[in-house]
Short mmCIF file of C-alpha atoms in Angstrom, two decimals:
data_model
loop_
_atom_site.label_atom_id
_atom_site.label_comp_id
_atom_site.label_asym_id
_atom_site.label_seq_id
_atom_site.Cartn_x
_atom_site.Cartn_y
_atom_site.Cartn_z
CA UNK A 103 -72.97 -38.30 127.92
CA UNK A 104 -71.48 -34.90 127.37
CA UNK A 105 -68.86 -35.71 129.99
CA UNK A 106 -67.88 -38.98 128.26
CA UNK A 107 -67.52 -37.28 124.85
CA UNK A 108 -65.21 -34.65 126.28
CA UNK A 109 -63.21 -37.36 128.00
CA UNK A 110 -62.89 -39.28 124.70
CA UNK A 111 -61.46 -36.27 122.85
CA UNK A 112 -59.22 -35.37 125.73
CA UNK A 113 -57.83 -38.91 125.74
CA UNK A 114 -57.64 -39.67 122.00
CA UNK A 115 -57.25 -36.28 120.25
CA UNK A 116 -53.42 -36.37 120.44
CA UNK A 117 -53.41 -39.78 118.76
CA UNK A 118 -55.85 -38.61 116.06
CA UNK A 119 -53.67 -35.61 115.32
CA UNK A 120 -50.59 -37.82 115.13
CA UNK A 121 -52.39 -40.20 112.74
CA UNK A 122 -53.47 -37.28 110.56
CA UNK A 123 -49.91 -35.98 110.41
CA UNK A 124 -48.72 -39.44 109.48
CA UNK A 125 -51.36 -39.48 106.72
CA UNK A 126 -50.14 -36.15 105.35
CA UNK A 127 -46.57 -37.38 105.47
CA UNK A 128 -47.56 -40.54 103.65
CA UNK A 129 -49.29 -38.48 100.96
CA UNK A 130 -46.11 -36.48 100.41
CA UNK A 131 -43.96 -39.60 100.32
CA UNK A 132 -46.37 -41.23 97.90
CA UNK A 133 -46.11 -38.24 95.57
CA UNK A 134 -42.32 -38.45 95.66
CA UNK A 135 -42.33 -42.19 95.11
CA UNK A 136 -44.72 -41.74 92.19
CA UNK A 137 -42.41 -39.13 90.75
CA UNK A 138 -39.54 -41.59 91.03
CA UNK A 139 -41.68 -44.31 89.48
CA UNK A 140 -42.46 -41.98 86.59
CA UNK A 141 -38.80 -41.17 86.09
CA UNK A 142 -37.96 -44.89 86.02
CA UNK A 143 -40.66 -45.49 83.40
CA UNK A 144 -39.36 -42.51 81.44
CA UNK A 145 -35.82 -43.88 81.49
CA UNK A 146 -37.16 -47.22 80.24
CA UNK A 147 -38.94 -45.48 77.35
CA UNK A 148 -42.46 -46.11 78.68
CA UNK A 149 -43.67 -42.53 78.49
CA UNK A 150 -47.36 -43.36 78.77
CA UNK A 151 -46.73 -45.02 82.14
CA UNK A 152 -44.49 -42.11 83.11
CA UNK A 153 -47.24 -39.57 82.40
CA UNK A 154 -49.73 -41.60 84.44
CA UNK A 155 -47.35 -41.67 87.41
CA UNK A 156 -46.58 -37.95 87.12
CA UNK A 157 -50.30 -37.15 86.91
CA UNK A 158 -50.93 -39.00 90.16
CA UNK A 159 -47.92 -37.41 91.85
CA UNK A 160 -49.22 -33.94 91.02
CA UNK A 161 -52.73 -34.85 92.13
CA UNK A 162 -51.38 -35.85 95.53
CA UNK A 163 -48.96 -32.94 95.84
CA UNK A 164 -49.53 -29.98 93.48
CA UNK A 165 -46.55 -28.24 95.10
CA UNK A 166 -44.13 -30.82 93.67
CA UNK A 167 -43.59 -28.52 90.69
CA UNK A 168 -40.41 -30.20 89.43
CA UNK A 169 -42.71 -32.96 88.15
CA UNK A 170 -44.07 -30.58 85.49
CA UNK A 171 -40.66 -30.64 83.82
CA UNK A 172 -40.57 -34.45 83.95
CA UNK A 173 -44.09 -34.79 82.61
CA UNK A 174 -43.41 -32.28 79.83
CA UNK A 175 -40.53 -34.43 78.63
CA UNK A 176 -42.73 -37.52 78.42
CA UNK A 177 -45.52 -35.59 76.70
CA UNK A 178 -42.97 -34.41 74.12
CA UNK A 179 -41.73 -37.97 73.58
CA UNK A 180 -45.33 -39.03 72.91
CA UNK A 181 -45.80 -36.23 70.39
CA UNK A 182 -48.18 -34.32 72.68
CA UNK A 183 -46.48 -31.01 72.07
CA UNK A 184 -49.23 -28.71 73.36
CA UNK A 185 -49.28 -30.59 76.66
CA UNK A 186 -45.48 -30.49 76.81
CA UNK A 187 -45.42 -26.72 76.28
CA UNK A 188 -48.06 -26.26 78.99
CA UNK A 189 -46.01 -28.34 81.43
CA UNK A 190 -42.76 -26.53 80.69
CA UNK A 191 -44.48 -23.18 81.11
CA UNK A 192 -45.91 -24.39 84.44
CA UNK A 193 -42.42 -25.45 85.53
CA UNK A 194 -41.08 -22.01 84.58
CA UNK A 195 -43.90 -20.25 86.42
CA UNK A 196 -42.67 -22.00 89.55
CA UNK A 197 -38.97 -21.53 88.76
CA UNK A 198 -38.23 -18.87 86.09
CA UNK A 199 -34.48 -19.45 86.44
CA UNK A 200 -34.69 -23.12 85.41
CA UNK A 201 -32.35 -23.31 82.39
CA UNK A 202 -33.32 -26.93 81.71
CA UNK A 203 -36.98 -25.97 81.40
CA UNK A 204 -36.13 -23.13 78.99
CA UNK A 205 -34.04 -25.49 76.86
CA UNK A 206 -36.78 -28.12 76.85
CA UNK A 207 -39.39 -25.53 75.93
CA UNK A 208 -37.17 -24.37 73.08
CA UNK A 209 -36.85 -27.90 71.73
CA UNK A 210 -40.62 -28.47 71.68
CA UNK A 211 -41.22 -25.08 70.09
CA UNK A 212 -38.70 -26.07 67.43
CA UNK A 213 -40.56 -29.32 66.79
CA UNK A 214 -43.80 -27.39 66.27
CA UNK A 215 -42.23 -24.94 63.83
CA UNK A 216 -42.01 -22.00 66.25
CA UNK A 217 -38.46 -21.08 65.27
CA UNK A 218 -38.46 -17.63 66.85
CA UNK A 219 -39.87 -18.99 70.10
CA UNK A 220 -37.32 -21.80 70.12
CA UNK A 221 -34.39 -19.43 69.67
CA UNK A 222 -35.75 -17.17 72.39
CA UNK A 223 -35.96 -20.10 74.80
CA UNK A 224 -32.45 -21.34 73.96
CA UNK A 225 -31.10 -17.81 74.40
CA UNK A 226 -32.75 -17.61 77.82
CA UNK A 227 -31.35 -20.99 78.85
CA UNK A 228 -27.83 -19.85 77.93
CA UNK A 229 -28.28 -16.48 79.63
CA UNK A 230 -29.07 -18.38 82.82
CA UNK A 231 -26.35 -21.00 82.33
CA UNK A 232 -23.58 -19.98 79.89
CA UNK A 233 -21.97 -23.42 80.25
CA UNK A 234 -25.10 -25.37 79.24
CA UNK A 235 -23.82 -27.67 76.48
CA UNK A 236 -27.22 -29.10 75.51
CA UNK A 237 -28.64 -25.64 74.85
CA UNK A 238 -25.69 -24.78 72.61
CA UNK A 239 -26.21 -28.08 70.78
CA UNK A 240 -29.92 -27.51 70.24
CA UNK A 241 -29.48 -23.92 69.13
CA UNK A 242 -26.61 -24.91 66.86
CA UNK A 243 -28.66 -27.62 65.16
CA UNK A 244 -31.50 -25.14 64.67
CA UNK A 245 -29.13 -22.56 63.19
CA UNK A 246 -27.90 -25.26 60.80
CA UNK A 247 -31.47 -25.96 59.67
CA UNK A 248 -31.94 -22.24 59.06
CA UNK A 249 -28.79 -22.07 56.93
CA UNK A 250 -26.95 -19.86 59.42
CA UNK A 251 -23.70 -21.76 58.99
CA UNK A 252 -21.34 -19.54 60.98
CA UNK A 253 -23.68 -19.32 63.97
CA UNK A 254 -24.31 -23.06 63.82
CA UNK A 255 -20.59 -23.85 63.77
CA UNK A 256 -19.99 -21.56 66.74
CA UNK A 257 -22.73 -23.17 68.82
CA UNK A 258 -21.88 -26.77 67.91
CA UNK A 259 -18.24 -26.09 68.75
CA UNK A 260 -19.31 -24.53 72.06
CA UNK A 261 -21.37 -27.62 72.88
CA UNK A 262 -18.49 -29.95 72.02
CA UNK A 263 -15.98 -27.82 73.95
CA UNK A 264 -18.28 -28.05 76.99
CA UNK A 265 -18.34 -31.83 76.93
CA UNK A 266 -21.25 -32.81 74.66
CA UNK A 267 -19.86 -35.73 72.66
CA UNK A 268 -23.00 -36.91 70.90
CA UNK A 269 -21.93 -38.28 67.48
CA UNK A 270 -24.68 -36.28 65.74
CA UNK A 271 -22.93 -33.04 66.69
CA UNK A 272 -19.74 -34.12 64.94
CA UNK A 273 -21.71 -35.39 61.95
CA UNK A 274 -23.54 -32.08 61.59
CA UNK A 275 -20.42 -29.98 62.14
CA UNK A 276 -18.68 -32.04 59.46
CA UNK A 277 -21.48 -31.17 57.03
CA UNK A 278 -21.05 -27.48 57.84
CA UNK A 279 -17.28 -27.65 57.39
CA UNK A 280 -17.87 -29.24 53.98
CA UNK A 281 -20.22 -26.39 53.05
CA UNK A 282 -17.47 -23.95 54.00
CA UNK A 283 -14.99 -25.76 51.77
CA UNK A 284 -12.96 -27.40 54.54
CA UNK A 285 -13.05 -31.15 53.80
CA UNK A 286 -10.06 -31.82 56.07
CA UNK A 287 -11.92 -30.52 59.13
CA UNK A 288 -15.03 -32.37 57.99
CA UNK A 289 -13.19 -35.69 57.77
CA UNK A 290 -11.64 -35.10 61.21
CA UNK A 291 -15.12 -34.65 62.70
CA UNK A 292 -16.42 -37.76 60.93
CA UNK A 293 -13.46 -39.71 62.30
CA UNK A 294 -14.44 -38.49 65.77
CA UNK A 295 -18.08 -39.45 65.23
CA UNK A 296 -17.02 -42.95 64.21
CA UNK A 297 -14.70 -43.31 67.19
CA UNK A 298 -17.73 -42.58 69.39
CA UNK A 299 -20.15 -44.72 67.36
CA UNK A 300 -18.40 -47.31 65.15
CA UNK A 301 -21.78 -48.49 63.80
CA UNK A 302 -22.83 -45.09 62.44
CA UNK A 303 -23.73 -45.74 58.79
CA UNK A 304 -24.44 -42.06 58.14
CA UNK A 305 -20.91 -41.08 59.22
CA UNK A 306 -19.28 -43.75 57.02
CA UNK A 307 -21.37 -42.59 54.07
CA UNK A 308 -20.61 -38.91 54.64
CA UNK A 309 -16.88 -39.65 54.88
CA UNK A 310 -17.11 -41.81 51.77
CA UNK A 311 -18.67 -38.88 49.92
CA UNK A 312 -15.78 -36.62 50.91
CA UNK A 313 -13.22 -39.18 49.78
CA UNK A 314 -15.11 -39.60 46.48
CA UNK A 315 -15.08 -35.84 45.89
CA UNK A 316 -11.34 -35.86 46.59
CA UNK A 317 -10.87 -38.55 43.96
CA UNK A 318 -9.94 -41.22 46.52
CA UNK A 319 -12.18 -43.96 45.12
CA UNK A 320 -10.57 -46.73 47.17
CA UNK A 321 -11.28 -45.12 50.53
CA UNK A 322 -14.72 -44.00 49.39
CA UNK A 323 -15.67 -47.55 48.40
CA UNK A 324 -14.34 -48.91 51.70
CA UNK A 325 -16.51 -46.46 53.64
CA UNK A 326 -19.65 -47.20 51.62
CA UNK A 327 -19.07 -50.92 52.10
CA UNK A 328 -18.58 -50.42 55.84
CA UNK A 329 -21.78 -48.38 56.05
CA UNK A 330 -23.67 -51.26 54.45
CA UNK A 331 -21.94 -53.78 56.69
CA UNK A 332 -23.37 -52.04 59.76
CA UNK A 333 -26.73 -51.24 58.13
CA UNK A 334 -27.60 -53.36 55.11
CA UNK A 335 -30.67 -51.26 54.27
CA UNK A 336 -29.04 -47.83 54.45
CA UNK A 337 -30.30 -46.23 51.25
CA UNK A 338 -27.81 -43.33 51.12
CA UNK A 339 -24.86 -45.74 51.05
CA UNK A 340 -26.28 -47.64 48.06
CA UNK A 341 -27.10 -44.37 46.30
CA UNK A 342 -23.60 -42.94 46.71
CA UNK A 343 -21.79 -46.22 46.05
CA UNK A 344 -23.78 -46.48 42.83
CA UNK A 345 -22.58 -43.01 41.85
CA UNK A 346 -19.00 -44.02 42.61
CA UNK A 347 -19.31 -47.13 40.44
CA UNK A 348 -20.77 -45.15 37.51
CA UNK A 349 -18.06 -42.49 37.78
CA UNK A 350 -15.45 -45.26 37.71
CA UNK A 351 -17.02 -46.71 34.55
CA UNK A 352 -18.65 -49.74 36.18
CA UNK A 353 -22.14 -48.74 35.11
CA UNK A 354 -23.66 -52.19 35.63
CA UNK A 355 -22.56 -52.22 39.28
CA UNK A 356 -24.01 -48.74 39.65
CA UNK A 357 -27.32 -49.88 38.17
CA UNK A 358 -27.42 -52.77 40.64
CA UNK A 359 -27.02 -50.34 43.55
CA UNK A 360 -29.71 -48.04 42.19
CA UNK A 361 -32.04 -51.02 41.85
CA UNK A 362 -31.45 -51.70 45.56
CA UNK A 363 -32.19 -48.08 46.40
CA UNK A 364 -35.54 -48.25 44.63
CA UNK A 365 -36.41 -51.64 46.10
CA UNK A 366 -35.89 -50.17 49.58
CA UNK A 367 -37.41 -46.76 48.82
CA UNK A 368 -39.70 -46.67 45.76
CA UNK A 369 -40.28 -42.93 46.27
CA UNK A 370 -36.60 -41.99 46.03
CA UNK A 371 -36.31 -39.36 43.30
CA UNK A 372 -32.49 -39.42 43.36
CA UNK A 373 -32.53 -43.18 42.83
CA UNK A 374 -34.60 -42.83 39.66
CA UNK A 375 -32.54 -39.87 38.44
CA UNK A 376 -29.22 -41.63 39.00
CA UNK A 377 -30.44 -44.84 37.40
CA UNK A 378 -31.73 -42.85 34.44
CA UNK A 379 -28.34 -41.18 34.04
CA UNK A 380 -26.63 -44.58 34.17
CA UNK A 381 -28.95 -45.87 31.42
CA UNK A 382 -28.05 -42.78 29.40
CA UNK A 383 -24.35 -43.60 29.72
CA UNK A 384 -25.08 -47.05 28.32
CA UNK A 385 -26.90 -45.49 25.37
CA UNK A 386 -30.33 -46.64 26.58
CA UNK A 387 -32.03 -43.27 26.15
CA UNK A 388 -35.61 -44.61 26.29
CA UNK A 389 -34.95 -46.33 29.63
CA UNK A 390 -33.23 -43.18 30.83
CA UNK A 391 -36.28 -41.06 30.00
CA UNK A 392 -38.61 -43.49 31.79
CA UNK A 393 -36.56 -43.21 34.99
CA UNK A 394 -36.12 -39.46 34.70
CA UNK A 395 -39.87 -39.03 34.14
CA UNK A 396 -40.41 -40.85 37.43
CA UNK A 397 -37.80 -38.73 39.21
CA UNK A 398 -39.49 -35.53 38.04
CA UNK A 399 -42.93 -36.80 39.00
CA UNK A 400 -41.60 -37.25 42.54
CA UNK A 401 -39.53 -34.05 42.57
CA UNK A 402 -40.74 -31.47 40.02
CA UNK A 403 -37.97 -28.97 40.83
CA UNK A 404 -35.15 -31.48 40.19
CA UNK A 405 -32.97 -29.38 37.87
CA UNK A 406 -30.32 -31.99 37.05
CA UNK A 407 -33.03 -34.51 36.13
CA UNK A 408 -34.24 -32.06 33.48
CA UNK A 409 -30.66 -31.70 32.21
CA UNK A 410 -30.21 -35.44 31.83
CA UNK A 411 -33.66 -35.98 30.33
CA UNK A 412 -32.82 -33.24 27.84
CA UNK A 413 -29.63 -35.10 26.96
CA UNK A 414 -31.63 -38.31 26.51
CA UNK A 415 -34.10 -36.57 24.17
CA UNK A 416 -31.15 -35.23 22.19
CA UNK A 417 -29.68 -38.73 22.00
CA UNK A 418 -32.98 -39.92 20.53
CA UNK A 419 -32.92 -37.14 17.92
CA UNK A 420 -35.55 -34.90 19.52
CA UNK A 421 -33.81 -31.50 19.89
CA UNK A 422 -37.03 -29.55 20.51
CA UNK A 423 -37.89 -31.70 23.54
CA UNK A 424 -34.29 -31.48 24.66
CA UNK A 425 -34.38 -27.67 24.52
CA UNK A 426 -37.63 -27.57 26.50
CA UNK A 427 -36.11 -29.68 29.29
CA UNK A 428 -32.89 -27.69 29.34
CA UNK A 429 -34.82 -24.42 29.46
CA UNK A 430 -36.65 -25.74 32.51
CA UNK A 431 -33.40 -26.87 34.15
CA UNK A 432 -31.82 -23.44 33.71
CA UNK A 433 -34.95 -21.67 34.93
CA UNK A 434 -34.59 -23.69 38.14
CA UNK A 435 -30.81 -23.32 38.42
CA UNK A 436 -28.96 -20.96 36.04
CA UNK A 437 -25.59 -22.10 37.43
CA UNK A 438 -25.56 -25.59 35.82
CA UNK A 439 -22.80 -25.18 33.26
CA UNK A 440 -23.33 -28.49 31.46
CA UNK A 441 -26.94 -27.48 30.76
CA UNK A 442 -25.73 -24.62 28.54
CA UNK A 443 -23.40 -26.96 26.66
CA UNK A 444 -26.10 -29.58 26.13
CA UNK A 445 -28.63 -26.94 25.06
CA UNK A 446 -26.06 -25.55 22.62
CA UNK A 447 -25.80 -29.01 21.06
CA UNK A 448 -29.60 -29.19 20.84
CA UNK A 449 -29.79 -25.73 19.22
CA UNK A 450 -27.15 -26.78 16.71
CA UNK A 451 -29.08 -29.97 15.93
CA UNK A 452 -32.24 -27.88 15.48
CA UNK A 453 -30.47 -25.62 12.97
CA UNK A 454 -30.01 -22.60 15.28
CA UNK A 455 -26.25 -21.95 15.32
CA UNK A 456 -26.59 -18.44 16.77
CA UNK A 457 -28.45 -19.77 19.80
CA UNK A 458 -25.85 -22.53 20.13
CA UNK A 459 -23.00 -20.01 20.08
CA UNK A 460 -24.73 -17.88 22.71
CA UNK A 461 -25.07 -20.88 25.05
CA UNK A 462 -21.44 -21.92 24.60
CA UNK A 463 -20.33 -18.38 25.41
CA UNK A 464 -22.53 -18.41 28.52
CA UNK A 465 -20.75 -21.57 29.66
CA UNK A 466 -17.33 -19.95 29.26
CA UNK A 467 -18.52 -16.90 31.22
CA UNK A 468 -19.91 -19.11 33.98
CA UNK A 469 -17.01 -21.57 34.13
CA UNK A 470 -13.96 -20.03 32.43
CA UNK A 471 -11.74 -22.82 33.75
CA UNK A 472 -14.43 -25.51 33.74
CA UNK A 473 -13.83 -29.13 32.77
CA UNK A 474 -15.62 -28.67 29.42
CA UNK A 475 -13.63 -25.62 28.36
CA UNK A 476 -11.59 -27.29 25.62
CA UNK A 477 -14.65 -29.04 24.18
CA UNK A 478 -16.67 -25.82 24.23
CA UNK A 479 -13.93 -23.77 22.56
CA UNK A 480 -13.66 -26.38 19.79
CA UNK A 481 -17.43 -26.32 19.26
CA UNK A 482 -17.43 -22.52 19.18
CA UNK A 483 -14.67 -22.46 16.60
CA UNK A 484 -16.56 -24.95 14.42
CA UNK A 485 -19.85 -23.04 14.65
CA UNK A 486 -18.28 -19.63 14.05
CA UNK A 487 -16.46 -21.00 11.02
CA UNK A 488 -19.68 -22.12 9.36
#
């Protein structure tokens, strides 16, 4: 019996070893195929299926460490940020020079509010790969959120110069150019965004706003209309087109647009505030106050809503309530020139000419060449002559 057993192993051991090696090879191939299956699911947007495939791939072959990066991306897409961070850190433990993993880790840290950690990760990605456009883009967008306009512009431009042509980069850079007082550069970027994405309602609306501020009502209206043609429920386009209509004197058309804003978004404070201001222009002060009350309930620090509600109270003959609202507006934002003028009118109506004169003088100090200068100087002359 002992002889037969030895003979069996002598005869069949080579085949058993070969079969075992085939089994190991199959396990490795299965892990790779599962990784590929996960990537296909990821590309199709089925991140739950992708995670399941990546889990199985790593179970079969824990040395296939590139899968941690893939799985982290799907975890992030599913909102599982802690799991995503763990996977990206595992990927970096295996390959500390992986710029993509650093960039991905930075993005998830940003989503979880870890701004310092996000910037550190983006910096590391760019130290490893100074030509990495996506890392410049992500860091630039984060700088923009933080109000670091110059740094944001530099990074967004670096991303664009290195071939990242995502429309959002041009849209955001346009906003930053506008903040820096360069509407020409802003419009050029919005034109580029629209050449890349002709159905981008946000870009049409942003360009319409720039045209409106330039006084080009015709082009502004065309852009707002185009925004709504590509997205009939785009609230910002209705909101800004309504403002354009009211500024042009077509208050009824503006009210219709504000009604649409509030039908689509009943929690839109700007919609209530703008509709209230339109009612005020029509002399409907009570309706104006009702809308402005709602705006302030939704957004208690809305300084211009206090200004306009103060004007409505004044229109109704309630100067004390007007002064209270205007005091609140100026406590929130002392740079609103019209608030001083309106409060001066309320002080005058309340029989306090000295306070009225002081507010008119504050306006002239704040805006010596402002649009209300002639009106304010006439009011000052009248009050000082009393």
